[in-house]
Each structure stands twice: as structure tokens, then as C-alpha cells.
Coordinates of C-alpha atoms in Angstrom, one line a residue:
M1 CA 52.1 29.9 162.6
G2 CA 55.6 30.4 164.7
K3 CA 55.9 33.6 167.0
Q4 CA 57.6 36.8 164.7
R5 CA 61.4 36.6 164.8
V6 CA 63.3 39.7 166.2
A7 CA 66.7 41.4 167.0
Q8 CA 68.4 38.6 170.6
L9 CA 69.6 41.8 172.4
A10 CA 70.7 41.3 176.0
Y11 CA 71.2 37.2 175.0
S12 CA 73.5 36.7 178.1
E13 CA 70.8 38.1 180.8
F14 CA 69.1 34.8 179.4
Q15 CA 71.6 32.4 177.9
S16 CA 73.5 31.1 181.4
A17 CA 76.3 29.8 179.5
M18 CA 77.2 33.1 176.9
L19 CA 78.7 33.7 180.7
D20 CA 80.7 30.5 181.9
E21 CA 84.2 31.6 181.5
E22 CA 85.4 28.0 182.0
K23 CA 83.3 26.0 178.4
R24 CA 84.3 29.8 176.0
R25 CA 87.7 29.6 176.2
R26 CA 87.8 26.3 176.3
K27 CA 86.0 27.0 173.0
A28 CA 88.3 29.7 172.0
A29 CA 92.1 27.9 172.4
K30 CA 89.6 25.4 170.3
I31 CA 89.0 28.7 167.5
I32 CA 92.5 29.4 167.5
A33 CA 94.0 26.0 166.9
V34 CA 91.5 25.9 164.0
L35 CA 93.0 29.1 163.1
E36 CA 96.1 28.9 163.2
H37 CA 95.9 25.7 161.7
F38 CA 95.4 27.2 158.8
R39 CA 97.0 30.5 158.0
G40 CA 99.6 30.7 161.1
P41 CA 100.0 32.6 164.1
L42 CA 97.7 36.0 164.8
G43 CA 99.9 38.0 166.2
G44 CA 100.3 41.4 164.3
L45 CA 96.4 41.3 163.0
T46 CA 93.8 43.0 163.1
V47 CA 90.5 40.4 164.2
G48 CA 87.1 40.8 165.2
D49 CA 84.3 38.5 166.8
V50 CA 81.1 39.0 165.7
G51 CA 78.9 37.9 168.3
C52 CA 81.5 38.5 170.9
S53 CA 78.3 38.9 174.6
A54 CA 81.0 39.4 177.6
G55 CA 84.3 39.1 175.7
F56 CA 86.1 35.8 177.0
I57 CA 86.0 34.8 172.7
A58 CA 88.1 38.8 172.1
D59 CA 90.3 38.4 174.9
E60 CA 91.3 35.0 174.5
L61 CA 92.3 36.2 170.3
A62 CA 93.9 39.3 172.1
G63 CA 95.9 37.0 174.2
A64 CA 97.0 34.5 170.6
G65 CA 98.9 37.8 169.6
A66 CA 95.8 39.9 168.2
K67 CA 97.9 43.2 166.9
H68 CA 94.1 45.2 167.6
T69 CA 91.3 42.5 168.6
L70 CA 87.2 43.5 168.0
G71 CA 83.6 42.6 169.4
I72 CA 81.1 42.9 168.1
D73 CA 77.3 42.7 169.9
I74 CA 74.2 44.4 170.1
D75 CA 73.7 42.2 174.0
V76 CA 74.1 45.4 175.7
P77 CA 74.1 43.8 178.8
G78 CA 77.0 41.4 178.2
L79 CA 79.4 44.1 175.9
R80 CA 79.2 46.4 178.7
K81 CA 80.3 43.0 181.5
A82 CA 83.6 42.1 178.4
A83 CA 84.5 45.8 178.2
D84 CA 84.5 46.0 182.3
R85 CA 86.8 42.8 182.4
F86 CA 89.1 43.4 178.9
G87 CA 88.1 46.6 177.2
E88 CA 92.2 47.5 178.1
R89 CA 92.7 45.1 175.1
V90 CA 90.4 44.6 173.2
A91 CA 88.0 47.5 171.4
F92 CA 84.2 46.6 171.8
V93 CA 81.6 47.6 169.2
C94 CA 77.7 47.6 169.9
G95 CA 76.9 47.0 165.9
D96 CA 74.1 45.1 163.7
G97 CA 76.2 42.2 161.6
T98 CA 74.6 42.8 159.3
A99 CA 75.8 46.6 158.9
L100 CA 79.4 46.1 160.4
P101 CA 80.8 49.0 160.9
F102 CA 84.9 48.9 159.4
P103 CA 85.6 49.7 155.8
D104 CA 86.1 47.2 153.5
G105 CA 88.6 44.2 153.5
S106 CA 90.4 46.6 157.3
I107 CA 90.3 42.8 158.8
D108 CA 92.4 39.8 158.7
V109 CA 90.0 36.7 161.1
L110 CA 86.8 36.7 161.9
V111 CA 85.4 34.4 164.3
F112 CA 82.1 33.0 164.1
N113 CA 81.3 30.2 166.2
H114 CA 77.6 29.1 166.8
I115 CA 76.1 32.6 165.7
Y116 CA 74.2 32.5 162.7
E117 CA 71.3 30.4 164.2
H118 CA 70.1 33.3 166.6
V119 CA 70.3 36.6 164.1
V120 CA 67.4 37.3 162.0
D121 CA 69.0 37.4 158.2
P122 CA 72.4 35.7 158.7
D123 CA 73.0 35.4 154.8
A124 CA 72.3 39.4 155.2
V125 CA 76.4 39.3 157.9
V126 CA 78.4 36.4 155.8
A127 CA 77.4 39.0 153.7
E128 CA 78.7 41.7 155.5
M129 CA 82.0 39.7 157.2
H130 CA 82.7 38.9 153.5
R131 CA 82.5 43.4 152.7
V132 CA 85.0 43.9 155.6
L133 CA 87.5 40.6 155.3
S134 CA 90.5 41.6 153.7
D135 CA 91.3 40.2 150.6
D136 CA 94.1 37.2 152.2
G137 CA 92.0 36.7 155.3
A138 CA 89.9 33.8 156.7
L139 CA 86.9 33.0 158.4
Y140 CA 86.5 30.8 161.3
L141 CA 82.6 29.5 161.0
G142 CA 80.8 27.1 164.2
L143 CA 77.8 25.7 162.8
G144 CA 75.4 24.3 163.5
N145 CA 73.5 21.7 161.5
R146 CA 69.6 21.2 160.9
L147 CA 69.8 17.6 160.7
G148 CA 72.2 17.4 164.5
V149 CA 69.5 15.0 166.2
M150 CA 70.6 16.7 169.7
E151 CA 69.3 20.6 169.5
P152 CA 71.5 22.5 171.4
H153 CA 70.0 24.7 173.4
Y154 CA 67.4 22.6 175.1
K155 CA 68.7 19.6 174.9
L156 CA 65.3 17.7 173.2
P157 CA 65.7 15.5 170.1
F158 CA 65.1 16.2 166.1
L159 CA 63.2 19.6 167.8
S160 CA 65.3 21.8 165.3
Y161 CA 63.8 19.4 162.4
L162 CA 60.3 20.8 162.9
P163 CA 58.3 23.9 161.7
P164 CA 58.1 27.1 162.8
A165 CA 54.4 25.8 164.9
L166 CA 55.5 22.4 165.2
A167 CA 58.8 23.8 167.2
D168 CA 56.7 26.3 169.7
R169 CA 54.7 23.7 170.8
Y170 CA 57.1 20.9 171.6
V171 CA 59.5 23.6 173.5
R172 CA 56.4 24.4 175.7
A173 CA 55.3 21.0 176.4
S174 CA 59.0 20.3 177.2
G175 CA 58.3 23.2 179.5
R176 CA 61.6 24.9 178.5
A177 CA 60.4 28.1 176.5
D178 CA 57.4 29.5 175.8
H179 CA 59.0 29.6 171.9
Y180 CA 61.6 28.5 169.2
Y181 CA 63.4 30.9 168.6
E182 CA 66.5 29.1 166.9
R183 CA 66.5 28.9 162.7
F184 CA 69.1 26.0 161.7
R185 CA 70.4 25.4 158.3
T186 CA 71.2 21.7 157.0
R187 CA 75.2 21.8 155.3
R188 CA 73.6 21.9 151.5
G189 CA 71.9 25.2 153.4
L190 CA 75.6 26.6 154.7
R191 CA 77.0 26.0 151.6
R192 CA 74.9 27.6 150.2
M193 CA 75.2 30.3 152.8
L194 CA 78.7 30.6 152.0
R195 CA 78.8 30.6 148.5
A196 CA 80.9 33.5 148.1
F197 CA 83.2 32.2 149.8
H198 CA 86.6 29.0 149.4
V199 CA 84.9 27.1 152.7
W200 CA 87.3 24.2 154.9
D201 CA 86.5 22.3 156.7
Y202 CA 88.4 21.1 159.8
T203 CA 84.7 19.9 161.4
L204 CA 86.3 15.9 161.0
P205 CA 90.0 16.7 161.5
V206 CA 89.3 18.2 165.4
L207 CA 86.9 15.5 165.3
A208 CA 90.1 13.1 164.9
T209 CA 92.4 15.5 167.1
P210 CA 91.1 16.8 169.4
T211 CA 94.2 17.3 171.8
R212 CA 95.5 18.9 168.1
F213 CA 93.5 21.8 168.7
A214 CA 92.6 22.0 172.5
G215 CA 89.6 19.9 172.3
S216 CA 89.9 16.5 174.7
E217 CA 87.1 17.1 176.4
L218 CA 85.6 15.9 173.2
F219 CA 85.7 12.5 174.0
P220 CA 87.0 11.5 177.4
G221 CA 88.4 8.6 178.8
A222 CA 88.4 5.0 177.4
L223 CA 85.9 4.7 175.4
G224 CA 87.1 8.8 174.5
R225 CA 90.3 6.7 173.1
V226 CA 88.4 4.7 171.1
A227 CA 86.4 6.9 168.8
R228 CA 89.4 9.4 168.1
T229 CA 91.2 5.9 166.8
V230 CA 88.5 4.5 165.4
L231 CA 88.4 8.8 164.0
A232 CA 91.9 8.4 163.2
R233 CA 91.7 5.3 161.0
T234 CA 88.5 5.4 158.4
P235 CA 88.4 5.4 155.5
R236 CA 87.3 9.4 154.3
A237 CA 85.2 8.8 152.3
V238 CA 83.3 6.0 154.4
L239 CA 83.6 9.4 156.5
R240 CA 82.1 12.0 154.7
L241 CA 79.0 9.3 153.6
L242 CA 78.2 11.2 158.0
L243 CA 79.1 14.6 157.8
P244 CA 74.4 15.6 157.5
L245 CA 74.1 14.3 160.3
V246 CA 77.0 16.2 162.6
P247 CA 76.2 17.8 165.0
T248 CA 78.5 21.1 164.1
Y249 CA 80.0 22.3 161.4
L250 CA 83.6 23.9 161.7
W251 CA 84.2 25.9 158.7
V252 CA 87.9 28.5 158.0
A253 CA 86.6 30.3 155.0
T254 CA 88.3 32.5 152.8
K255 CA 87.7 35.9 149.7
T256 CA 90.7 34.2 147.7
P257 CA 91.9 30.5 146.8
R258 CA 94.3 29.4 149.7
R259 CA 95.8 26.0 151.2
P260 CA 95.7 25.3 155.2
A261 CA 99.6 25.9 156.1
G262 CA 100.0 24.3 159.3
A263 CA 101.5 20.1 159.1
A264 CA 99.7 17.2 157.8
L265 CA 97.0 15.5 160.0
P266 CA 95.7 11.7 159.8
Q267 CA 92.5 13.6 158.6
P268 CA 93.3 16.4 157.1
P269 CA 90.6 18.8 156.1
E270 CA 88.6 19.5 152.7
Q271 CA 87.6 22.4 150.6
V272 CA 84.1 22.6 150.8
R273 CA 82.1 21.7 147.5
P274 CA 80.3 25.2 146.3
L275 CA 77.1 25.1 145.3

């Protein structure tokens, strides 16, 4: 059997990517661009980053005009670093995502970016985010796909396809870890996880128009320009066939029905059919 999962209490201490400031700030720019396309500027809003770690994304959210910015995590070393650098404009909270310390409906915008595979009970965290999100609020989700061919943490092909015991053997044989902690879900599983929300899929819009969403590093160089052109012009019906294998989904979820407020795009956001 795979090793029993427990909470990762000091994730930034063993995952150096959480301390890569340039990369984290680029991710934040993409998150903010998607949120602003969906619902407009963040000015005057209360915004929370669930799984904030060292606080770079939370700091960018504050810089985008949020009135109150909250960073929530169980990563105590990361929170200490975050509070030392950004504590003057971000309130950092050591808190479990399954019991967020905020009143019902008190947060206008939540960010949950590449976190669900690391938590022990992602369904409980999603339920808590639904509770604290305001009725007209928005939840940004960066969601890894179990059927993405290259596993993003260990860079091993098909690792996330395997059952836990075999995945543990695979990472041990590669010399990259003693067990495989992360647990990804398929697109269908993610739809089930978000079934209480109304969800819009921004994956294809960001891939097709990366410069619009601060994602120009996704397709660098001449080949990148070709890829962007192909994605922008390919019929949506064809692109939909590829969605089950896309490595990462970018979704915006709301508690009540809403439509994106931003300008028309070559590949527009599309509602995710609920399960």
C-alpha cells in the first residue's frame, strides 16, 4: 500500500519552487489577468490566497488593488518568510483549509492555485471555500490533471496515472523521492469536486491568447507563435477533444450564475458542464 498521507506542514522547506519569486509572480500576473477578465478590477475587494506559502501571489493580489488581502496556509516557515516581507499589506493566517477562520460569505475573491493535489481532503477545502465566498464572488482554480502525461513535481511520465503503491515504487526507482504524495484527479473528478459551483473554463483562452493573460512564457520563440496561431484558429469542437489530456486546467468558479465580463476572445471561456 502507498504511504499514508499527512498534512505537509512545511512545504516550502522541501519544495524550492515555492521560493522561486520570479516564477511565482508570473503565475500571479496570469491569475490576476484571468480574474479581471472574468469580473473586473480587484480594487476595493477582500481577496484570499488559500495555500499562499511564501506569499508572492498574495503580495501581487494586494498590489492589484485589493482592499484586504489574506494569505492562508499551514506552511509555518513559508508564512514566516511571507509575514517578514509582505506583512504590512497582507494579513497572513496559519489555518487549515478545511476550517477557514472567516465568516460565511466574507471573501470576494479566492485563489486556489495548484494546491488540491497536496491536501489530504480537497473536497472539504472546496466546501469551506464555498462557505466563505460571497454570493457574487469568484474563485480562481489552477488544477493539475491526472491524465497529463508529464507529472509536474517529479517530471516523470505517466506517474500520476499509477495507483499509489506503484507510484511509490516509480519515484523510488527514479531516485527523486521515497514516496509519491500528490493525488491528482481527472477532469471528470474535478468537475465532481466543484459540483456546488458554476464554473467557467479559461484553459483554452489562456493557451490561445497568452499575451492577453500574462502567459507569454507558455509559448516562447517562433514555434510558440505558430502554436498560438493554431490554437486561436482551431475549431472549438476539435480543441474540446484534447481537454481530457491537458495537463492543467484554469477555471473560475462562482456560487451563483455569472458570465465573464471581459472582451471577446478568439477562444472564449466556456462553461464547464456540471456533474
